[in-house]
mmCIF file of C-alpha atoms in Angstrom:
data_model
loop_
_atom_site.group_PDB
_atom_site.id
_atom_site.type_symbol
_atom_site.label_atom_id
_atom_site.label_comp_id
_atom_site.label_asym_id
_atom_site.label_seq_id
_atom_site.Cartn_x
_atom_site.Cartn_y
_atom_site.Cartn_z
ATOM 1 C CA UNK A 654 -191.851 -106.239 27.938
ATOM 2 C CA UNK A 655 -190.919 -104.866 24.537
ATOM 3 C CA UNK A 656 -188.466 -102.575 24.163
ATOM 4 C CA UNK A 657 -191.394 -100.000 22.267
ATOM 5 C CA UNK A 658 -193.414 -100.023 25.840
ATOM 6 C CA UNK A 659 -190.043 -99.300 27.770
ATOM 7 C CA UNK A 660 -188.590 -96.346 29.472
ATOM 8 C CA UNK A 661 -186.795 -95.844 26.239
ATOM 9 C CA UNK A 662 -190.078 -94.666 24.511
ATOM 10 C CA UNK A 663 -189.905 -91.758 25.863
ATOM 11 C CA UNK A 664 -186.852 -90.919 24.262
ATOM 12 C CA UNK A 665 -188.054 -91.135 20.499
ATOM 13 C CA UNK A 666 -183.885 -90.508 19.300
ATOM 14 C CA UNK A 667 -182.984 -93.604 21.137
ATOM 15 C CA UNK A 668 -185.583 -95.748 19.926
ATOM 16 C CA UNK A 669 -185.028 -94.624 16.008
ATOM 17 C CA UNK A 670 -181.303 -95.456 16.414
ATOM 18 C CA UNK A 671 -182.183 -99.006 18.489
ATOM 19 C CA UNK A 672 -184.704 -99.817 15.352
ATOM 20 C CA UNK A 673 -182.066 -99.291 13.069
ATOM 21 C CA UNK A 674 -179.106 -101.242 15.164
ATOM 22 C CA UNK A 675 -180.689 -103.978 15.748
ATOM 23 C CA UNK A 676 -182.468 -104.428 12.265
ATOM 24 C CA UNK A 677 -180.753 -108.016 11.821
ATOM 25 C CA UNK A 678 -182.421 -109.275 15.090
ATOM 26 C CA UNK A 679 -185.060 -111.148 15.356
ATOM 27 C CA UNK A 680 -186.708 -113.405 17.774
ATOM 28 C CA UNK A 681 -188.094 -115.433 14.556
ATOM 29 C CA UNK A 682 -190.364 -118.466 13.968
ATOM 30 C CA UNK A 683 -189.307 -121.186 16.302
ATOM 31 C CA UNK A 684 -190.701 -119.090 19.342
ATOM 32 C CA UNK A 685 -194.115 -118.942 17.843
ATOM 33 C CA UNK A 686 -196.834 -121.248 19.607
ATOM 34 C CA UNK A 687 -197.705 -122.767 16.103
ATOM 35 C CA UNK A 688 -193.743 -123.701 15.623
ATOM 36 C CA UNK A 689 -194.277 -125.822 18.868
ATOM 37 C CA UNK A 690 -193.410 -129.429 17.444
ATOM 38 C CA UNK A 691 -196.727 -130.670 18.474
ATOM 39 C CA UNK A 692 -199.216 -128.059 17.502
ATOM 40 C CA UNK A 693 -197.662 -128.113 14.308
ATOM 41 C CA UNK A 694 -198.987 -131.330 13.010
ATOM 42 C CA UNK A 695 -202.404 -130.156 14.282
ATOM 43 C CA UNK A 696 -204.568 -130.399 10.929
ATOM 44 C CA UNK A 697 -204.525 -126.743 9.664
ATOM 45 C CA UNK A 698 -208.019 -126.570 8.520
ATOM 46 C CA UNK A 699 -210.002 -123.454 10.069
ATOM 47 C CA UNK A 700 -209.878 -120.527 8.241
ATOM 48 C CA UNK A 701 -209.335 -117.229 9.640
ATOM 49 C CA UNK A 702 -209.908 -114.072 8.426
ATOM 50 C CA UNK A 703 -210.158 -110.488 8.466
ATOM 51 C CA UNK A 704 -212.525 -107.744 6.678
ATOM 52 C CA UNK A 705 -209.292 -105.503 7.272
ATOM 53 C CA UNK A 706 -206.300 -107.184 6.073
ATOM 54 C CA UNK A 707 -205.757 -110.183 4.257
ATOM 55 C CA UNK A 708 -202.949 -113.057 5.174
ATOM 56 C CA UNK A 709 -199.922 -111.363 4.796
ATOM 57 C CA UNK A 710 -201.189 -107.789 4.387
ATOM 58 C CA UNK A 711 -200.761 -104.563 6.129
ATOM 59 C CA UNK A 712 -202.827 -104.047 9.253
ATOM 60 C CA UNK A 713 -204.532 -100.446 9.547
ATOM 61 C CA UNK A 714 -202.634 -97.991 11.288
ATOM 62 C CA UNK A 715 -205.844 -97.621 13.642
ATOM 63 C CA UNK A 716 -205.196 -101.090 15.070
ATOM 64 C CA UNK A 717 -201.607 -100.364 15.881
ATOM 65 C CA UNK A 718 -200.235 -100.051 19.659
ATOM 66 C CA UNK A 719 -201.196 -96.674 21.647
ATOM 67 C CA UNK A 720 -198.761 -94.331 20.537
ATOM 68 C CA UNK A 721 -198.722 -95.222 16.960
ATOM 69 C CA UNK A 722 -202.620 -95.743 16.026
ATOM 70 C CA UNK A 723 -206.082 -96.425 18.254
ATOM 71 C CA UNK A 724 -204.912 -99.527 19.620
ATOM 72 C CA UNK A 725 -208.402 -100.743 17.990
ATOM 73 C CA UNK A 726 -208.147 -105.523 17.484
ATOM 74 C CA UNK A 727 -209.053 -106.534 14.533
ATOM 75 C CA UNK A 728 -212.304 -108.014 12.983
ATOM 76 C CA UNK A 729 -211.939 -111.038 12.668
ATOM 77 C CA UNK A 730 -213.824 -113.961 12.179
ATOM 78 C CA UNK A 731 -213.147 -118.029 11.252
ATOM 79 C CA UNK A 732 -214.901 -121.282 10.091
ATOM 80 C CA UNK A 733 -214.440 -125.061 10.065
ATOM 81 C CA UNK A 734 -214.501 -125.742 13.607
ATOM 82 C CA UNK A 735 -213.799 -129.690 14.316
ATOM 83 C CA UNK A 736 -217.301 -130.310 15.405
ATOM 84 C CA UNK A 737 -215.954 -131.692 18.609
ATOM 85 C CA UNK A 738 -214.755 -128.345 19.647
ATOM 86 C CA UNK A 739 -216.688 -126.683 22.391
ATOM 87 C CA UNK A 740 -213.794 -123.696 22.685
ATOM 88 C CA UNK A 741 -211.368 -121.999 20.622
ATOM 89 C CA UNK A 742 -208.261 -119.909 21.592
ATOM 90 C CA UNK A 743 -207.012 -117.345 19.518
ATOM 91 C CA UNK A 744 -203.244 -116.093 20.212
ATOM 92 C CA UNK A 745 -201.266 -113.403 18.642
ATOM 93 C CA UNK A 746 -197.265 -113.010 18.599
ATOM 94 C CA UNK A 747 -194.901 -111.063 17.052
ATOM 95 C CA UNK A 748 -191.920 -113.017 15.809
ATOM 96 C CA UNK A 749 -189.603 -110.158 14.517
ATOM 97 C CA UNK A 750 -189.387 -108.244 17.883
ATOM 98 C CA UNK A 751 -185.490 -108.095 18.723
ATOM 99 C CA UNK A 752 -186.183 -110.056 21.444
ATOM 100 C CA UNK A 753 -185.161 -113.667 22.352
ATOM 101 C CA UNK A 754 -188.811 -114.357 22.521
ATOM 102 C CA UNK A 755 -191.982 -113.998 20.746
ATOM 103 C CA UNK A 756 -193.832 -110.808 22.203
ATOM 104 C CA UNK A 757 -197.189 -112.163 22.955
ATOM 105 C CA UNK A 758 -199.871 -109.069 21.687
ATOM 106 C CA UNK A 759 -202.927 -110.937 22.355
ATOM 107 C CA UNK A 760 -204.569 -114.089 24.238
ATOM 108 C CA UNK A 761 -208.218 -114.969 24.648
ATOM 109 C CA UNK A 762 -210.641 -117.489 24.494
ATOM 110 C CA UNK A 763 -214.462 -118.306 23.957
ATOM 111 C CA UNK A 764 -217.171 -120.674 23.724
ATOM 112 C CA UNK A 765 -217.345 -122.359 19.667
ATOM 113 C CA UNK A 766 -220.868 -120.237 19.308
ATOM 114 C CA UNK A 767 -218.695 -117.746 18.892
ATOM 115 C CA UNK A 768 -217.633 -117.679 15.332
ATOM 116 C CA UNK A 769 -216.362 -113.893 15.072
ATOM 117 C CA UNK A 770 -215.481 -111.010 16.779
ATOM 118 C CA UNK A 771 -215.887 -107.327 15.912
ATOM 119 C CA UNK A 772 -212.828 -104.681 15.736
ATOM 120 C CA UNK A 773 -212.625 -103.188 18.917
ATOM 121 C CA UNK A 774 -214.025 -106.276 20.815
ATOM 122 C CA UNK A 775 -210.658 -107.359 21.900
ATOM 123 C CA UNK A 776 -210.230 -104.701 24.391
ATOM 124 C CA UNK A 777 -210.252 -104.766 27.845
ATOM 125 C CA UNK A 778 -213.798 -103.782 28.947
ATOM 126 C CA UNK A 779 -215.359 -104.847 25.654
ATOM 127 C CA UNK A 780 -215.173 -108.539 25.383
ATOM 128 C CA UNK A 781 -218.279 -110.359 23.931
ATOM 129 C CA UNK A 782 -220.093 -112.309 26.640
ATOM 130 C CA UNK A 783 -218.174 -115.462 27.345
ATOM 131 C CA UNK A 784 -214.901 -114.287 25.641
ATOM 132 C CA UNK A 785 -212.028 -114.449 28.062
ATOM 133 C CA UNK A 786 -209.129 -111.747 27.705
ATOM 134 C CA UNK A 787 -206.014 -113.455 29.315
ATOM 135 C CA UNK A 788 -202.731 -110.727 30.136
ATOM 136 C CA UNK A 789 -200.785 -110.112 26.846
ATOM 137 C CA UNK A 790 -196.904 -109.856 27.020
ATOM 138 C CA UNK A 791 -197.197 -106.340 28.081
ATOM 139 C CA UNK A 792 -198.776 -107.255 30.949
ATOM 140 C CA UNK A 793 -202.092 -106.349 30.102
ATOM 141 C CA UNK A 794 -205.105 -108.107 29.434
ATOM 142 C CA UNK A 795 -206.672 -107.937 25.955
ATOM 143 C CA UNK A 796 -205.365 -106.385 22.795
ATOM 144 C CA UNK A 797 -202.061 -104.631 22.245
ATOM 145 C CA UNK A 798 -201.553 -103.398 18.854
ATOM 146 C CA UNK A 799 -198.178 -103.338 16.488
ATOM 147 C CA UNK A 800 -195.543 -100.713 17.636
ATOM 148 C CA UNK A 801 -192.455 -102.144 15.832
ATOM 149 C CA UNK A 802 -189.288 -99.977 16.670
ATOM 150 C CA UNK A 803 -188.686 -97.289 14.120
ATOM 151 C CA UNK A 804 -186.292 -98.615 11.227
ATOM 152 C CA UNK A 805 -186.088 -101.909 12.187
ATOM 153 C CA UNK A 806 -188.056 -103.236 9.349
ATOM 154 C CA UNK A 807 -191.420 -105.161 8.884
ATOM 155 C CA UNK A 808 -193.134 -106.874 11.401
ATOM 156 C CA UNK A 809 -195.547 -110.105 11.140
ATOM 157 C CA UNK A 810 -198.184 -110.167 13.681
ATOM 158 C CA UNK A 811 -199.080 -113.914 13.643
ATOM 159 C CA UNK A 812 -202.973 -114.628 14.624
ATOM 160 C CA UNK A 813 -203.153 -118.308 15.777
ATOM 161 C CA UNK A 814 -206.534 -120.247 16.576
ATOM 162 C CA UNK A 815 -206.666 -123.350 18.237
ATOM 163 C CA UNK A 816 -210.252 -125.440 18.198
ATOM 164 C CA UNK A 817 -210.503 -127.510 21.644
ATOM 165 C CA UNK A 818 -212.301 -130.044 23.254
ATOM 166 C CA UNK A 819 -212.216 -128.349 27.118
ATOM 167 C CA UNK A 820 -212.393 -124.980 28.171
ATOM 168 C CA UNK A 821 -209.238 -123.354 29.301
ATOM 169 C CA UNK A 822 -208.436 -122.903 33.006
ATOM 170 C CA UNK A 823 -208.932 -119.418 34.011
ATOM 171 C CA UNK A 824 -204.980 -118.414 34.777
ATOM 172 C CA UNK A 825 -203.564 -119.671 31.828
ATOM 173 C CA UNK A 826 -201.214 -117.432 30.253
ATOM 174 C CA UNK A 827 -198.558 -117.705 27.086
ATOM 175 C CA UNK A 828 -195.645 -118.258 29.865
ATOM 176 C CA UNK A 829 -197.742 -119.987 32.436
ATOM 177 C CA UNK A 830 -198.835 -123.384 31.063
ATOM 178 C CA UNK A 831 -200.164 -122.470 27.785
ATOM 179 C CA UNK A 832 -198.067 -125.057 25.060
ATOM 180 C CA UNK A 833 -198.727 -128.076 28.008
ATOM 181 C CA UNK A 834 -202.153 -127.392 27.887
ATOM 182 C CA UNK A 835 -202.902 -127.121 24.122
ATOM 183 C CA UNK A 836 -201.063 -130.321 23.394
ATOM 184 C CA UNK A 837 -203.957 -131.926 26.052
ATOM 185 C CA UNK A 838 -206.833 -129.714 24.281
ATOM 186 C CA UNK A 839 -206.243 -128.492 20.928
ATOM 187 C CA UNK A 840 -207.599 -130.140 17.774
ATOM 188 C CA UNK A 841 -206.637 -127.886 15.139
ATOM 189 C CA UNK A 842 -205.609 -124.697 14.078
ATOM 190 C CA UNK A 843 -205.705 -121.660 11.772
ATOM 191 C CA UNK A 844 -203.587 -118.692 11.057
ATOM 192 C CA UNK A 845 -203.893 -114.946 10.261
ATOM 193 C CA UNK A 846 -200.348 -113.095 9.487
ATOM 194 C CA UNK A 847 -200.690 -109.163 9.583
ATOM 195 C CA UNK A 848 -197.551 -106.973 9.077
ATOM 196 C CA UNK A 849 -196.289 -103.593 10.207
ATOM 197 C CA UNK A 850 -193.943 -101.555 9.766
ATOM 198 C CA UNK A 851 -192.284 -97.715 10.522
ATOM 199 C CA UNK A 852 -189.710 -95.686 8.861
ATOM 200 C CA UNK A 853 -186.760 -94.077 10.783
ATOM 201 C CA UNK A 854 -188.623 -91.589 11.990
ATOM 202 C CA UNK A 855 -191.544 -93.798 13.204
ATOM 203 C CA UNK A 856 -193.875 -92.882 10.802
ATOM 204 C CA UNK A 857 -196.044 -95.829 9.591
ATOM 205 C CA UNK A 858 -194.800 -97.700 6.184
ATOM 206 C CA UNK A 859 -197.874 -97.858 4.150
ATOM 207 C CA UNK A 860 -198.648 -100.781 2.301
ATOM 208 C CA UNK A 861 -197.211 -101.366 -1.709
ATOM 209 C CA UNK A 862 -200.006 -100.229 -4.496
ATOM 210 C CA UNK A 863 -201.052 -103.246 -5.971
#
């Protein structure tokens, strides 16, 4: 669980001094799926992307974690498939939690017909046909949006697709199996990065003028 959907929540002071404290911490890049030493010399060659951020952008404060924003996923959508693939899987983690782990935000799968997915479609109850929404790190199943602790700096919210060549078993989750099975089933990959970030007094950092 992370420490933004704990008890501690509740107590907005506590969680605007933790932000700050622990603004050197960082779970960071090794504990991302894609770090993995095998899924990183998957061919990177599908590209993913978003009609509301680009790689390395802000994300809308509308698709940030219930408390912050609407909790609404993003539109996103991807191309150059291997054509061997008959299923992709498209994880998200955050890598700059203050955690000693990535905090896994999203997990799902679908059939390789399936070439995008509309905002909001990553929600529990609103899954395309055929698009599988496995438990997040919160312990829920679909989409959980960016709720970085106040003051504790930017956030990266890494998108990750894998192309495969089975479909995934039905219980497979980030800490139950997942890296074991992708080295068996994954042929490539892609990558999304959104960031996110709030002040000291949790109010969301908006993004630089270009």
């Amino acid at each position: 669980m992370s420490i933004a959907a704990s008890p501690l929540r509740r107590h907005p002071w506590v969680l605007r001094w933790a932000g700050l404290l622990m603004r050197g911490r960082h779970a960071g890049d090794a504990s991302l799926a894609c770090s993995d030493a095998v899924l990183a010399r998957l061919p990177e060659m599908i590209t993913l992307r978003s009609t509301d951020f680009t790689h390395g952008g802000a994300m809308p404060m509308r698709q940030a974690g219930e408390g912050v924003g609407d909790n609404r996923s993003p539109a996103l959508a991807w191309a150059a498939l291997p054509p061997q693939a008959t299923h992709w899987l498209l994880l998200c983690e955050d890598p700059d939690v203050p955690l000693p782990h990535a905090i896994t935000h999203l997990l799902a799968w679908g059939p390789a017909s399936v070439d995008a997915l509309a905002e909001d479609t990553l929600n529990a109850g609103a899954a395309p046909p055929g698009v599988t929404l496995a438990p997040n790190g919160l312990g829920r199943k679909g989409y959980d949006g960016p709720r970085p602790l106040p003051g504790h700096g930017p956030h990266r919210y890494v998108f990750q697709l894998y192309a495969l060549d089975a479909a995934p078993p039905p219980d497979l989750s980030r800490d139950g199996g997942l890296l074991p099975w992708l080295h068996a089933h994954a042929l490539a990959r892609g990558r999304l990065d959104g960031l996110y970030q709030r002040d000291w007094r949790g109010r969301t950092v908006p993004p630089p003028r270009p």
